[in-house]
Tab-separated table of C-alpha atoms in Angstrom:
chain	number	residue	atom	x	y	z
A	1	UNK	CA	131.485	-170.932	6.217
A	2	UNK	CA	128.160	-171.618	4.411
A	3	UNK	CA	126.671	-168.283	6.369
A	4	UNK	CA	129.620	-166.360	5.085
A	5	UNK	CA	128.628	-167.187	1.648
A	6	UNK	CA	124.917	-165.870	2.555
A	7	UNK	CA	126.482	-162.520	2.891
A	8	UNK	CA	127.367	-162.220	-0.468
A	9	UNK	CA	124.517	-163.776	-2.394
A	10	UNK	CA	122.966	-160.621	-3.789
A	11	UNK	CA	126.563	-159.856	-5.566
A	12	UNK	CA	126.485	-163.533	-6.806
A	13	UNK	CA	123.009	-163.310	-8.060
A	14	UNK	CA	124.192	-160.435	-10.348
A	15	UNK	CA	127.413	-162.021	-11.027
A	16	UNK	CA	125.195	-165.086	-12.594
A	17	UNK	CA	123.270	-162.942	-14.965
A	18	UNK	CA	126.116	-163.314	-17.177
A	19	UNK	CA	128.878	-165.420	-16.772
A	20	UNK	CA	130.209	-166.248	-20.467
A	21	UNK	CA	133.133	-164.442	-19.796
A	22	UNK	CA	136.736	-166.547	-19.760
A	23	UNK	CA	139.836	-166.759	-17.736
A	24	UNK	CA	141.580	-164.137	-20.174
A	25	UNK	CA	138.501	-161.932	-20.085
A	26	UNK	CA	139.015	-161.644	-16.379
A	27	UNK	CA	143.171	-161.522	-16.255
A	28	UNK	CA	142.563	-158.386	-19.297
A	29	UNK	CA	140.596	-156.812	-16.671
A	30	UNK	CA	142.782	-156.882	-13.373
A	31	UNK	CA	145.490	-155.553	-15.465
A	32	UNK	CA	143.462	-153.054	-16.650
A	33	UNK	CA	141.861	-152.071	-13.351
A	34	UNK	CA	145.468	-152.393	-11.220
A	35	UNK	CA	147.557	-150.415	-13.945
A	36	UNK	CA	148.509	-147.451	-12.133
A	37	UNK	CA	145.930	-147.877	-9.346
A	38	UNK	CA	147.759	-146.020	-6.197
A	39	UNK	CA	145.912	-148.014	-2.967
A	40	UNK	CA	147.277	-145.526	-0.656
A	41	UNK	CA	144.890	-142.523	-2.357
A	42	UNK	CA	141.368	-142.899	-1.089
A	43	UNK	CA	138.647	-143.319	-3.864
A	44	UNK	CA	136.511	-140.322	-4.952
A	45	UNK	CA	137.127	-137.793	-7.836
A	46	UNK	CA	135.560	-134.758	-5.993
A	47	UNK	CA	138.297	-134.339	-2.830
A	48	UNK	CA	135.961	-131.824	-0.890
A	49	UNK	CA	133.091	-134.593	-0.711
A	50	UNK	CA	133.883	-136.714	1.725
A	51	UNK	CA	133.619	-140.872	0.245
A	52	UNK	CA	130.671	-142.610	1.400
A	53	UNK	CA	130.979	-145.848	3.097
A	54	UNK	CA	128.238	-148.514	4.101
A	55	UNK	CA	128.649	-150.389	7.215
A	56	UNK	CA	126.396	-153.283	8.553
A	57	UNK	CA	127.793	-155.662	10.999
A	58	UNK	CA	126.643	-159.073	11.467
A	59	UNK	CA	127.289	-161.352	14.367
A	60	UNK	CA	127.786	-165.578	14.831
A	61	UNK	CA	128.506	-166.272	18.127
A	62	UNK	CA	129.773	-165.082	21.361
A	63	UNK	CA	132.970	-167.487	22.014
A	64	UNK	CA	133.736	-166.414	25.530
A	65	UNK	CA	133.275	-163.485	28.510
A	66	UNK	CA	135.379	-163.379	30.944
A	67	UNK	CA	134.032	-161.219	33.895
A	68	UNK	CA	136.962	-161.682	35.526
A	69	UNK	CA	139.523	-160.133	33.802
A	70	UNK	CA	136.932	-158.479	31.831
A	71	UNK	CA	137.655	-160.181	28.049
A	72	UNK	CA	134.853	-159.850	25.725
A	73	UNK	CA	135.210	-162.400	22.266
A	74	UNK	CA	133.387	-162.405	19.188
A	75	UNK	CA	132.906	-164.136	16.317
A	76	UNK	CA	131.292	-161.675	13.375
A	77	UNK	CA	131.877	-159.846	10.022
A	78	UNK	CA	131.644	-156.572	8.726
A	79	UNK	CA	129.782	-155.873	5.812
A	80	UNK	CA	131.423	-152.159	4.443
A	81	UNK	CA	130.157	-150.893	0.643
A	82	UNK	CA	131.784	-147.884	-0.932
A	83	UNK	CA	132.495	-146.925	-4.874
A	84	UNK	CA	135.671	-146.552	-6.276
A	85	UNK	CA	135.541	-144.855	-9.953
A	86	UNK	CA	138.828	-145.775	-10.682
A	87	UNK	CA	137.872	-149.529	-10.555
A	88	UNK	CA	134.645	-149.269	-12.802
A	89	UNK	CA	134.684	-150.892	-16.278
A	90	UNK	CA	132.144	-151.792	-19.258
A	91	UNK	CA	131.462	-155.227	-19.289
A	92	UNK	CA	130.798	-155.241	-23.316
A	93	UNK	CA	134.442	-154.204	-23.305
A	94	UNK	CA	134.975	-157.804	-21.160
A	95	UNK	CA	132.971	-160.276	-22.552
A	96	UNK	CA	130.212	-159.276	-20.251
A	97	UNK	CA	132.542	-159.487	-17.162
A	98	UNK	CA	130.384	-158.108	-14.413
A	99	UNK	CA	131.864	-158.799	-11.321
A	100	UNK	CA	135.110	-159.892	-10.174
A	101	UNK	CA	137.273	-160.186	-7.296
A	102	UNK	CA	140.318	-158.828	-5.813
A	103	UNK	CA	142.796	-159.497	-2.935
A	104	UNK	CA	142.134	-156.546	-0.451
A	105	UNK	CA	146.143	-156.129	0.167
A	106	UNK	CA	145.646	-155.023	-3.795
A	107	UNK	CA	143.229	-151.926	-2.905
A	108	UNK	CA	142.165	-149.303	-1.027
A	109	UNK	CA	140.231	-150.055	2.247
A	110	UNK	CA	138.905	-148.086	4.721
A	111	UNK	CA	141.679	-148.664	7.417
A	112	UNK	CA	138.956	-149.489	10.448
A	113	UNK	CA	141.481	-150.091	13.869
A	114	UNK	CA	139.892	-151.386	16.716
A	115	UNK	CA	140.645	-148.658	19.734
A	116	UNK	CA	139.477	-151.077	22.993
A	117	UNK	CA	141.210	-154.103	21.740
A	118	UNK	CA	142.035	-157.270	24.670
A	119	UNK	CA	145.245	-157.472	23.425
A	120	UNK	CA	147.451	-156.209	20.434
A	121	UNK	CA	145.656	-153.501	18.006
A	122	UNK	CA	144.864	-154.715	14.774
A	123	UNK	CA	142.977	-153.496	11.525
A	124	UNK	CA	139.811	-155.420	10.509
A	125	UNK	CA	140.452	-158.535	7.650
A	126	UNK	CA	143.223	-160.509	7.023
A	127	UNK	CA	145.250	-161.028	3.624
A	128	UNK	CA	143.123	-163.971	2.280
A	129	UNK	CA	140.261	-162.071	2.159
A	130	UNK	CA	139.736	-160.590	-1.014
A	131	UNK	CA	136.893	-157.705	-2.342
A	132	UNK	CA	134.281	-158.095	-4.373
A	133	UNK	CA	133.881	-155.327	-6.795
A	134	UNK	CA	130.951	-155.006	-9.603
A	135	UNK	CA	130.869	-153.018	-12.857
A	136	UNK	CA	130.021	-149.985	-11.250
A	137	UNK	CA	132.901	-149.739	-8.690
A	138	UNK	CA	130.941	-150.926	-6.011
A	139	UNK	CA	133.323	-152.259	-3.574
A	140	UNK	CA	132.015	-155.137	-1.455
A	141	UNK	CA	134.307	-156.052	1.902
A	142	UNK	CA	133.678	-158.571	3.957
A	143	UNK	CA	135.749	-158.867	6.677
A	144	UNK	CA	135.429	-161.685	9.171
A	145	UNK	CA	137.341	-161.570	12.474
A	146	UNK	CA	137.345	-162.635	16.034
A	147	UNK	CA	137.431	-160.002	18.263
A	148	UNK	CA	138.712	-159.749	21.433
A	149	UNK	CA	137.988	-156.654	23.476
A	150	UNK	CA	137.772	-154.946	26.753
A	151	UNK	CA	134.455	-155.311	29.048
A	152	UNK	CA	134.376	-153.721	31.858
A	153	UNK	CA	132.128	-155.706	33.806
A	154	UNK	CA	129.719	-154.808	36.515
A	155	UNK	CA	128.575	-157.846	38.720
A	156	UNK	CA	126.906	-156.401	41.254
A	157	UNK	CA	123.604	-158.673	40.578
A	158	UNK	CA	125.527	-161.863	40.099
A	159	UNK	CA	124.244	-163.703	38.623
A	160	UNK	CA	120.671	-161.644	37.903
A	161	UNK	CA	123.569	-159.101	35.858
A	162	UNK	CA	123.246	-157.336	32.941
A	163	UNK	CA	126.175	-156.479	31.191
A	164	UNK	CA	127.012	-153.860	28.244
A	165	UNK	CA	129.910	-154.335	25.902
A	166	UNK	CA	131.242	-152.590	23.121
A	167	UNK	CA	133.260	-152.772	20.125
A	168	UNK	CA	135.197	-149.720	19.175
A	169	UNK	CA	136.617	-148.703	15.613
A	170	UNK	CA	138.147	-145.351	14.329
A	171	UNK	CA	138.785	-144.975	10.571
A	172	UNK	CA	142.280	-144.141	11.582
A	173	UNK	CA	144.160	-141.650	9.002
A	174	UNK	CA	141.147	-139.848	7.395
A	175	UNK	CA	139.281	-136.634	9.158
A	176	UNK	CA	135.339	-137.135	9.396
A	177	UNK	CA	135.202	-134.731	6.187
A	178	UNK	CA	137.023	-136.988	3.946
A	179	UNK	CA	135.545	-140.258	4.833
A	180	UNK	CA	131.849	-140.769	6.094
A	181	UNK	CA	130.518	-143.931	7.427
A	182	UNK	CA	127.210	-144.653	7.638
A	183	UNK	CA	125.649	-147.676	9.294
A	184	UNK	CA	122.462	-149.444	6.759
A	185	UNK	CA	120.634	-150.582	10.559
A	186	UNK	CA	120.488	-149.248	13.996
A	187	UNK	CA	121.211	-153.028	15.629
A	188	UNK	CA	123.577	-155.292	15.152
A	189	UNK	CA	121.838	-158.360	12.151
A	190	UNK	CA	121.634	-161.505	14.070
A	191	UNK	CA	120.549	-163.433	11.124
A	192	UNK	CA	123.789	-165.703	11.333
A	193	UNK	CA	123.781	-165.685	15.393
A	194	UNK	CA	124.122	-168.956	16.800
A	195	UNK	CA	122.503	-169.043	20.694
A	196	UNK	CA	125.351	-168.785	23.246
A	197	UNK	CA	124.771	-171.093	26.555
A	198	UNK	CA	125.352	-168.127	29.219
A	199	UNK	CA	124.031	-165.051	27.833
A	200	UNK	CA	121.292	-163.745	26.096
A	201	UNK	CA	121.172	-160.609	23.785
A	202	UNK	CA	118.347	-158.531	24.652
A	203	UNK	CA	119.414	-155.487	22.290
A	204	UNK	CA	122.153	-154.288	20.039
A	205	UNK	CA	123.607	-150.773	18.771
A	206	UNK	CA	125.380	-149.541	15.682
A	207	UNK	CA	126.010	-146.361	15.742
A	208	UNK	CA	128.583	-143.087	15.737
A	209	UNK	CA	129.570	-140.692	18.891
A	210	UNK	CA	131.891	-138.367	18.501
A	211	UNK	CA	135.277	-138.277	20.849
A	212	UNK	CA	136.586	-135.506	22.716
A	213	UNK	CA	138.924	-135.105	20.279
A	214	UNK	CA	137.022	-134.571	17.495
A	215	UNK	CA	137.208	-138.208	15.853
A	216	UNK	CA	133.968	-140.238	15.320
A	217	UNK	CA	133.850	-143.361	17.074
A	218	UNK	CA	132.241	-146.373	15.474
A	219	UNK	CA	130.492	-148.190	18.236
A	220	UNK	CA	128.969	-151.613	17.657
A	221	UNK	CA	127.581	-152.765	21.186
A	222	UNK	CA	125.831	-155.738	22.590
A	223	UNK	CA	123.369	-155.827	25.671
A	224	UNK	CA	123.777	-158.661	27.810
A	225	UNK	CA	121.541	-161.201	30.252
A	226	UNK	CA	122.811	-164.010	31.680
A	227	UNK	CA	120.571	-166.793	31.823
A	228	UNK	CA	120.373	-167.451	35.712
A	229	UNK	CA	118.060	-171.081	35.351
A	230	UNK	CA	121.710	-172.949	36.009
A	231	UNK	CA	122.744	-170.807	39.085
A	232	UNK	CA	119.211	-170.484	40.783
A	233	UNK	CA	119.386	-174.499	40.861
A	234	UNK	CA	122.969	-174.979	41.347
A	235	UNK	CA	123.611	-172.132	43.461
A	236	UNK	CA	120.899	-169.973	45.350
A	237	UNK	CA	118.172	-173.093	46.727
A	238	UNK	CA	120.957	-175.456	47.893
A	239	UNK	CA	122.201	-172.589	50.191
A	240	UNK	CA	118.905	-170.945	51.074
A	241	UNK	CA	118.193	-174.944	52.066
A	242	UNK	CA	121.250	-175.794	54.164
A	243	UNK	CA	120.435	-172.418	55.871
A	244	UNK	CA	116.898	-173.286	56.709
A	245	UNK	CA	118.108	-176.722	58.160
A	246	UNK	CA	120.229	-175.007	59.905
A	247	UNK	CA	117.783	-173.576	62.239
A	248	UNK	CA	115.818	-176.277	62.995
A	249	UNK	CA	118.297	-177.275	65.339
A	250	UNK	CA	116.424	-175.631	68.071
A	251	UNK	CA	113.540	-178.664	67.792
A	252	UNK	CA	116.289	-181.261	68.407
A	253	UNK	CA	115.673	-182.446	72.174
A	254	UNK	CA	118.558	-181.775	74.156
A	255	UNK	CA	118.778	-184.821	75.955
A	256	UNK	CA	119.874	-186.507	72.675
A	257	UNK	CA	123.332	-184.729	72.775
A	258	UNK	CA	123.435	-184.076	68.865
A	259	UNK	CA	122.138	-180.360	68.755
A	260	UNK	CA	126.148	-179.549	68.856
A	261	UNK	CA	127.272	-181.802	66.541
A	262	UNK	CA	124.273	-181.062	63.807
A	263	UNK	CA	124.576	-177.151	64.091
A	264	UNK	CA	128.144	-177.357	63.312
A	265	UNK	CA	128.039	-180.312	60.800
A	266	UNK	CA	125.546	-178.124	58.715
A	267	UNK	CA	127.822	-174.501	59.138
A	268	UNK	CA	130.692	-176.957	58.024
A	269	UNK	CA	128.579	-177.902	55.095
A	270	UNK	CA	127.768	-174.395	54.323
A	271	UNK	CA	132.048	-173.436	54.226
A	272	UNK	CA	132.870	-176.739	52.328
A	273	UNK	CA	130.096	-175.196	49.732
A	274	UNK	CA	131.223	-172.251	49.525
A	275	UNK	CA	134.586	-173.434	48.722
A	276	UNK	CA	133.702	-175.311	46.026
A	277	UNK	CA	131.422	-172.872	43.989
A	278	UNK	CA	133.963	-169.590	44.793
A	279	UNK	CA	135.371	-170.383	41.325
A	280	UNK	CA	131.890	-169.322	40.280
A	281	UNK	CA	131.827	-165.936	41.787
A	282	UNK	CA	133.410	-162.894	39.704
A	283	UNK	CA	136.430	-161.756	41.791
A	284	UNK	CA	135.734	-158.695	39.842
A	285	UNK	CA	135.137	-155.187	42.502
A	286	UNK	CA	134.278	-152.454	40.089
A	287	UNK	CA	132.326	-150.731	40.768
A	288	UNK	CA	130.666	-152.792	43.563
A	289	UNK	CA	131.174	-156.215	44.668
A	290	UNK	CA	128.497	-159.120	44.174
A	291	UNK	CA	125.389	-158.680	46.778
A	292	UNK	CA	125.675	-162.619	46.305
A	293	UNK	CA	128.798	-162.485	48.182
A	294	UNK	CA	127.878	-160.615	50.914
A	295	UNK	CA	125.175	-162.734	51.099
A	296	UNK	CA	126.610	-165.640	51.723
A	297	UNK	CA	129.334	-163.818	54.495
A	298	UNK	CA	126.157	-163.586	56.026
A	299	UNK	CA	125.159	-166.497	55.789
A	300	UNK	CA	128.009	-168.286	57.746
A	301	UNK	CA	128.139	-165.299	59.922
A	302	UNK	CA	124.768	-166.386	61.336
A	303	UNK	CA	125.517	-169.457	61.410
A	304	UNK	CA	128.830	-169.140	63.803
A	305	UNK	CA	125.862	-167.284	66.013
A	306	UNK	CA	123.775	-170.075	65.737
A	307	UNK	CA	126.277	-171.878	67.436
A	308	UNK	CA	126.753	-169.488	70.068
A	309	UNK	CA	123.275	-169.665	70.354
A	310	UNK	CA	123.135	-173.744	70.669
A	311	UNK	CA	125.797	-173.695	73.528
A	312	UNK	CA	124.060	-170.406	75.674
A	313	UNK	CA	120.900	-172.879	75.396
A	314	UNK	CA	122.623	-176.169	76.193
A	315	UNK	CA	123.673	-174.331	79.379
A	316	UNK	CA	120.218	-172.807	80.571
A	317	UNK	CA	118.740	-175.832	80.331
A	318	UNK	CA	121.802	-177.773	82.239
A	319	UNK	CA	121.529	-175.152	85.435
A	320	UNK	CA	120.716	-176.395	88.895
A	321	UNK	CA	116.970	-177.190	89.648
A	322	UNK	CA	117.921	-175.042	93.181
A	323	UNK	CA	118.841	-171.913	91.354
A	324	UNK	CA	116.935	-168.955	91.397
A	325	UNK	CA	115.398	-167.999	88.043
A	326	UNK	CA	115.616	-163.656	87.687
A	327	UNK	CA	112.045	-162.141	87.914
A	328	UNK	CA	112.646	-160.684	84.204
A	329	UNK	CA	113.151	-164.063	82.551
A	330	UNK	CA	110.275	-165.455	85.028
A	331	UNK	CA	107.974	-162.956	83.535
A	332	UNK	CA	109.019	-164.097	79.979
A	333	UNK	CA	108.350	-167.607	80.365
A	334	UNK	CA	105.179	-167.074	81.810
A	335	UNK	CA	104.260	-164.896	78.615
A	336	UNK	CA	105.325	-167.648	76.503
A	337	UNK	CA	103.517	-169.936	78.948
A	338	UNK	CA	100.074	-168.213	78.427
A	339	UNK	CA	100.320	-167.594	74.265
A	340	UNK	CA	100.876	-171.401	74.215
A	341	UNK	CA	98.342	-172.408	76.706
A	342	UNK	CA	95.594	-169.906	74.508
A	343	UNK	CA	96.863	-171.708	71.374
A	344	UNK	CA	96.190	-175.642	73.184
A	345	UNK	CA	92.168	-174.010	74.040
A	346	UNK	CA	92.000	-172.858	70.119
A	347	UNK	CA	93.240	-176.245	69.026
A	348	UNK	CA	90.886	-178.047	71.446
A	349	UNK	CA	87.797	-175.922	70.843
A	350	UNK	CA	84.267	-178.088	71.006
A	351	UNK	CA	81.266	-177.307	69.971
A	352	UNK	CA	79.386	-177.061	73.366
A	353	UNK	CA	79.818	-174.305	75.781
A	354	UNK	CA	82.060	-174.837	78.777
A	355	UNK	CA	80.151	-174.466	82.372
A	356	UNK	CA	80.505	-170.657	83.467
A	357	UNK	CA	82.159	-171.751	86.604
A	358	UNK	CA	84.905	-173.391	85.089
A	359	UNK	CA	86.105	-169.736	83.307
A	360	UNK	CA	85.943	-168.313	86.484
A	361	UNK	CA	88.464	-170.105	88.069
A	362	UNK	CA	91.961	-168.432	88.394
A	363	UNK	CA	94.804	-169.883	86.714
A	364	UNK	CA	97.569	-170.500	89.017
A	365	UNK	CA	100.879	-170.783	87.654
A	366	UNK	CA	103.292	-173.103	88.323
A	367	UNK	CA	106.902	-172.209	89.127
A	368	UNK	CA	109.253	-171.864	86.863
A	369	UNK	CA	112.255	-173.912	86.601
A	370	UNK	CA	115.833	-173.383	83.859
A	371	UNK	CA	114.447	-176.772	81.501
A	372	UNK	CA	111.507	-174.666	80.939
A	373	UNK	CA	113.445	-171.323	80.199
A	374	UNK	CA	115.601	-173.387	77.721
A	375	UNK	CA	112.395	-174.453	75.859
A	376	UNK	CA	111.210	-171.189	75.419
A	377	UNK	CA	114.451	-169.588	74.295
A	378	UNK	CA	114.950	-172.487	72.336
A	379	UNK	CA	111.064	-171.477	70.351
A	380	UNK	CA	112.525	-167.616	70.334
A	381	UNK	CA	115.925	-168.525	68.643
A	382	UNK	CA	113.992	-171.132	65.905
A	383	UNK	CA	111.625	-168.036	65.197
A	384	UNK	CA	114.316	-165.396	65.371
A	385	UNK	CA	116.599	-167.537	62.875
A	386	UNK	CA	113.697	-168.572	60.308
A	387	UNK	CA	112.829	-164.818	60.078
A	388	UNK	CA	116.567	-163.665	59.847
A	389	UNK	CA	117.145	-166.046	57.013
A	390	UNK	CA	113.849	-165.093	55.274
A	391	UNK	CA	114.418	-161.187	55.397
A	392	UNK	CA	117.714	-161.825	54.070
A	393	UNK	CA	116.638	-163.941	51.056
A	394	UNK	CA	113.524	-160.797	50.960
A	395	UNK	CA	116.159	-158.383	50.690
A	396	UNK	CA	118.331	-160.148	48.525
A	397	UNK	CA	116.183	-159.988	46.007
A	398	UNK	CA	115.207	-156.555	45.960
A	399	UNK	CA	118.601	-155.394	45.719
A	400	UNK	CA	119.158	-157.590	42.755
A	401	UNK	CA	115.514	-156.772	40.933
A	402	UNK	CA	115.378	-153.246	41.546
């Protein structure tokens, strides 16, 4: 509450100027002010001017936001000036009363209803807060409330997202000609703020639209960031991990009878993981659905083919030595044979020159046989997998940074 009192301190600084006055000196002067004082009329002598009204809105904290059922809560006040002549005194005529204060049930208040409220719709303050009102009729309200309101959110960049949420007030009973409201800043004063743990506020709003029904809208609005440093740890590098050990199951020699049992320990892992962080993930659909999610679809997607792809090369490999091998695959093999035999001369490269005659001599190549086809498809699937698994991280994060 010692922030609240911040709020104020410029009315207290003027109340402190002089404050000789008594307890009679101030009970003279309510009944005084409240004699005949009709709260239901709005303040201002001149009806065809409309009554200006001061708004600033200050905000502490950001208690919760709940993408899922798209609940937005606040914790802030309102800060909302006006004059009322009919409450103006001489403080010679008071003992040099200045300042005093009033319950607002005992006055005239602008009657701000939140339109995009959670829940129930309610008016802003509460009885116990009362108004502080000068000399001059200047009307001080501060009215602290929690807020709960409707955020529509979009989570399509889970959890890179941005979000945009809005509080919504009309000034309900009074046409925009009889009361004006007019906001002191352009952003919302984060003086008071205390830092929430999940979301950052990159910028803030204050400001009027009008509706298409001819009624100004006061729109306070908050831009949101969610700080991602917990689910990039938590979240993206164990998976991108388990997914990159999945596909080094291809190196595993097949005589050691474990390239089954790894590839689907690992895609087990993968579900079990899932599992436990789908709590996480938004179930929210509007308008799109998390790339995140579709990202990790594919993600066990390829690896149930990876297991297709384990048994197809447990089987090449376990064919009869007396079966033909099929000229196309032949040619293959022998492809794969020379790139790897070129790569061996790189690696072995001296510095003298090898005799002439030995470069002439023709390379005869040996016949090809299904262990040998199984290495090499086992080479294409470990490339094929570490590139599909690094495109999709590639395009995963273009979607979600673009």
């Amino acid at each position: 509450m010692e922030f609240f009192y911040l709020l104020i301190l410029r009315k207290c600084i003027i109340a402190s100027l002089a404050c000789a006055y008594t307890l009679t000196d101030e009970d003279n002067l309510h009944t005084a002010l409240l004699t005949g004082y009709n709260k239901d009329l709005r303040p201002g002598i001149d009806r065809t001017h409309p009554l200006n009204i001061n708004a600033s809105f200050y905000l502490f904290s950001i208690n919760e936001f709940d993408l899922n059922i798209g609940k937005f809560t606040i914790t802030g006040v309102f800060e909302i000036d006006w004059y009322d002549e009919r409450l103006s005194w001489s403080p010679a005529s008071y003992n040099q009363t200045n300042m005093t204060v009033i319950p607002q049930n005992r006055m005239w208040l602008p009657n701000l209803i939140n339109v995009n409220p959670y829940k129930e719709i309610k008016g802003l303050g509460s009885d116990l807060v009362n108004i502080h009102i000068l000399y001059s009729g200047l009307c001080s309200w501060y009215a602290l409330q929690v807020s709960e309101v409707i955020c529509d959110a979009d989570v399509t960049k889970y959890p890179f997202d941005t979000q945009f949420c809005t509080l919504k007030f009309f000034i309900w009973g009074y046409q925009p000609h009889e009361v004006f409201l007019n906001f002191q800043t352009m952003h919302v004063i984060l003086t008071l703020y205390s830092e929430n743990g999940i979301w950052d506020i990159t910028d803030s709003t204050t400001h009027k639209k009008m509706n298409m029904y001819g009624y100004e809208e006061i729109i306070v609005g908050f831009y949101l960031k969610r700080r991602t440093a917990y689910y990039v740890v938590s979240l993206l590098l164990p998976i991108n991990a388990i997914q990159f050990l999945l596909a080094f199951v291809f190196l595993l020699p097949p005589e050691s009878g474990e390239r089954l049992g790894f590839s689907t320990t690992i895609l087990l892992s993968i579900v079990v993981y899932l599992t436990i962080i789908q709590d996480k993930l938004p179930e929210a659909s509007e308008p799109n659905v998390s790339i995140l999610s579709y990202m990790l679809v594919a993600c066990v997607v390829s690896g149930a083919i990876l297991i297709l792809f384990v048994i197809l090369s447990l089987r090449i490999q376990s064919c009869p030595c007396d079966k033909p091998v099929p000229r196309s695959i032949v040619r293959l093999v022998k492809c794969c044979r020379r790139k790897a035999k070129c790569c061996q001369r790189k690696r072995n490269v001296i510095d003298t020159v090898e005799p002439m005659e030995s470069k002439s001599e023709p390379v005869v190549d040996d016949e090809v046989i299904w262990i040998e086809v199984g290495k090499c498809f086992d080479v294409m699937c470990f490339l094929i997998f570490i590139s599909q698994i690094s495109i999709t991280g590639i395009i995963y994060l273009s979607l979600v940074f673009s």
